[in-house]
């Protein structure tokens, strides 16, 4: 099973991340699954009745298409297809700040250890880690910096206002 950092602690990932090719709506796999947004949109009535289905978004997906489902989704996973693709950072902030998502916001895909601290600042509280990553180092990197000048999801007041 994949390793998962959730709320600063190491966990075993119980959820299965499915591609469109992996999923047959007639016989969805047992257990908790995370499906692409397109699959969710096409089959929301069937999938939402299960209670253990969540959605994953790509950087090009329109977040507003899932806004009505935010309260019913335990997890929203955001896929990082390459570590240089920064759209997921914006997606995280939008989900937390504009749409008020309070559930588990999970980063999946090709992010790197150096990005974990910044992902946390954007509202991510869970990270599905690649098999080859140093877990102890990844846990430490969540707290690479002790103070931030800018506002973030985790600290909405910028430093100059906190000092005043």
Short mmCIF file of C-alpha atoms in Angstrom, two decimals:
data_model
loop_
_atom_site.label_atom_id
_atom_site.label_comp_id
_atom_site.label_asym_id
_atom_site.label_seq_id
_atom_site.Cartn_x
_atom_site.Cartn_y
_atom_site.Cartn_z
CA UNK A 1 0.00 0.00 0.00
CA UNK A 2 1.03 3.55 -0.64
CA UNK A 3 2.26 5.72 2.17
CA UNK A 4 0.20 8.72 3.21
CA UNK A 5 1.05 11.72 5.32
CA UNK A 6 -2.15 13.05 6.82
CA UNK A 7 -2.26 15.93 9.30
CA UNK A 8 1.47 15.60 9.89
CA UNK A 9 1.43 11.87 10.68
CA UNK A 10 2.23 8.76 8.66
CA UNK A 11 -0.72 6.52 7.69
CA UNK A 12 -1.44 3.63 5.37
CA UNK A 13 -3.49 4.79 2.40
CA UNK A 14 -6.83 2.97 2.49
CA UNK A 15 -8.15 4.68 -0.66
CA UNK A 16 -7.61 3.42 -4.21
CA UNK A 17 -6.99 6.04 -6.88
CA UNK A 18 -8.73 4.98 -10.10
CA UNK A 19 -8.29 6.12 -13.69
CA UNK A 20 -11.22 6.15 -16.09
CA UNK A 21 -9.87 2.94 -17.62
CA UNK A 22 -9.83 1.24 -14.19
CA UNK A 23 -13.48 1.84 -13.42
CA UNK A 24 -16.55 0.01 -14.57
CA UNK A 25 -19.65 1.65 -13.12
CA UNK A 26 -21.55 -1.62 -13.44
CA UNK A 27 -19.09 -3.27 -11.04
CA UNK A 28 -17.11 -0.61 -9.16
CA UNK A 29 -14.33 -2.00 -6.98
CA UNK A 30 -15.01 -2.62 -3.32
CA UNK A 31 -13.63 -0.31 -0.69
CA UNK A 32 -12.97 3.42 -0.75
CA UNK A 33 -12.09 4.80 -4.19
CA UNK A 34 -11.10 8.16 -5.64
CA UNK A 35 -12.37 8.67 -9.19
CA UNK A 36 -11.63 11.33 -11.83
CA UNK A 37 -13.98 14.29 -11.99
CA UNK A 38 -15.36 13.21 -15.39
CA UNK A 39 -16.35 9.81 -13.98
CA UNK A 40 -17.96 11.46 -10.96
CA UNK A 41 -19.97 13.83 -13.14
CA UNK A 42 -21.25 11.04 -15.37
CA UNK A 43 -22.17 8.71 -12.49
CA UNK A 44 -22.68 10.90 -9.41
CA UNK A 45 -26.01 9.34 -8.44
CA UNK A 46 -24.64 5.79 -8.43
CA UNK A 47 -21.29 6.64 -6.88
CA UNK A 48 -22.54 8.99 -4.15
CA UNK A 49 -24.87 6.30 -2.81
CA UNK A 50 -21.81 4.24 -1.87
CA UNK A 51 -20.54 6.80 0.64
CA UNK A 52 -16.90 5.80 0.16
CA UNK A 53 -16.22 7.51 -3.15
CA UNK A 54 -14.29 10.73 -3.61
CA UNK A 55 -13.05 12.79 -6.54
CA UNK A 56 -9.67 13.68 -7.98
CA UNK A 57 -9.07 16.80 -10.01
CA UNK A 58 -6.49 17.68 -12.62
CA UNK A 59 -5.10 21.18 -13.03
CA UNK A 60 -7.31 21.88 -16.06
CA UNK A 61 -10.56 20.79 -14.33
CA UNK A 62 -13.11 23.47 -13.46
CA UNK A 63 -13.44 23.39 -9.67
CA UNK A 64 -16.84 25.06 -9.75
CA UNK A 65 -18.24 21.85 -11.28
CA UNK A 66 -17.77 20.05 -7.96
CA UNK A 67 -18.82 22.89 -5.62
CA UNK A 68 -22.28 21.43 -4.97
CA UNK A 69 -20.73 18.11 -3.91
CA UNK A 70 -18.13 19.49 -1.49
CA UNK A 71 -20.08 18.67 1.66
CA UNK A 72 -20.60 15.05 0.63
CA UNK A 73 -17.02 14.32 -0.43
CA UNK A 74 -14.69 13.12 2.33
CA UNK A 75 -11.60 13.67 0.15
CA UNK A 76 -10.67 15.78 -2.82
CA UNK A 77 -7.43 14.66 -4.39
CA UNK A 78 -5.55 16.97 -6.72
CA UNK A 79 -3.29 15.37 -9.29
CA UNK A 80 0.13 16.84 -9.99
CA UNK A 81 1.10 15.34 -13.38
CA UNK A 82 4.63 16.81 -13.11
CA UNK A 83 6.42 18.54 -10.26
CA UNK A 84 6.70 21.68 -12.42
CA UNK A 85 2.91 21.95 -12.86
CA UNK A 86 1.82 24.53 -10.30
CA UNK A 87 -1.90 24.58 -11.08
CA UNK A 88 -2.56 22.26 -8.13
CA UNK A 89 -1.32 24.92 -5.71
CA UNK A 90 -4.01 27.30 -6.98
CA UNK A 91 -6.61 24.54 -6.92
CA UNK A 92 -5.88 23.88 -3.24
CA UNK A 93 -6.23 27.53 -2.27
CA UNK A 94 -9.43 27.92 -4.26
CA UNK A 95 -10.99 24.85 -2.67
CA UNK A 96 -10.16 26.07 0.84
CA UNK A 97 -10.65 29.82 0.51
CA UNK A 98 -13.29 30.36 -2.18
CA UNK A 99 -15.33 27.18 -1.86
CA UNK A 100 -14.85 26.53 1.87
CA UNK A 101 -13.87 22.87 1.55
CA UNK A 102 -13.00 21.55 5.01
CA UNK A 103 -12.43 17.86 4.28
CA UNK A 104 -9.22 16.08 3.42
CA UNK A 105 -7.36 17.81 0.59
CA UNK A 106 -4.88 15.31 -0.78
CA UNK A 107 -1.95 15.88 -3.17
CA UNK A 108 -1.32 12.94 -5.51
CA UNK A 109 1.03 12.46 -8.43
CA UNK A 110 4.45 13.87 -9.18
CA UNK A 111 5.12 16.46 -6.50
CA UNK A 112 8.48 16.45 -4.74
CA UNK A 113 9.54 16.66 -1.12
CA UNK A 114 10.62 20.30 -1.47
CA UNK A 115 7.03 21.26 -2.31
CA UNK A 116 5.35 19.71 0.75
CA UNK A 117 5.71 22.78 2.95
CA UNK A 118 4.24 25.01 0.24
CA UNK A 119 1.42 22.57 -0.45
CA UNK A 120 0.55 22.65 3.25
CA UNK A 121 0.45 26.47 3.05
CA UNK A 122 -2.07 26.15 0.20
CA UNK A 123 -4.39 24.03 2.33
CA UNK A 124 -3.31 20.45 1.65
CA UNK A 125 -3.46 18.25 4.72
CA UNK A 126 -2.71 14.89 3.09
CA UNK A 127 0.00 13.72 0.72
CA UNK A 128 0.00 10.41 -1.13
CA UNK A 129 3.71 9.68 -1.38
CA UNK A 130 5.50 7.90 -4.19
CA UNK A 131 7.07 4.59 -3.19
CA UNK A 132 10.64 5.87 -3.53
CA UNK A 133 10.35 8.88 -1.20
CA UNK A 134 12.09 9.13 2.19
CA UNK A 135 9.11 9.27 4.56
CA UNK A 136 10.98 10.67 7.57
CA UNK A 137 12.49 13.42 5.43
CA UNK A 138 9.08 14.18 3.95
CA UNK A 139 7.55 14.54 7.42
CA UNK A 140 10.31 16.96 8.42
CA UNK A 141 9.90 18.99 5.23
CA UNK A 142 6.33 19.89 6.20
CA UNK A 143 7.93 22.31 8.66
CA UNK A 144 10.88 23.57 6.60
CA UNK A 145 10.20 27.15 7.65
CA UNK A 146 9.25 28.49 11.07
CA UNK A 147 7.84 31.82 9.86
CA UNK A 148 6.27 33.17 6.67
CA UNK A 149 5.99 36.72 5.36
CA UNK A 150 3.01 36.00 3.13
CA UNK A 151 -0.50 35.02 4.08
CA UNK A 152 -1.55 31.43 3.37
CA UNK A 153 -4.42 29.09 4.07
CA UNK A 154 -2.62 27.94 7.23
CA UNK A 155 -1.79 31.53 8.33
CA UNK A 156 -4.21 34.06 6.80
CA UNK A 157 -2.57 37.10 8.37
CA UNK A 158 0.71 38.29 6.80
CA UNK A 159 3.71 38.84 9.04
CA UNK A 160 3.59 42.64 8.98
CA UNK A 161 0.03 42.51 10.42
CA UNK A 162 0.99 39.96 13.07
CA UNK A 163 3.86 42.18 14.24
CA UNK A 164 1.69 45.29 14.54
#
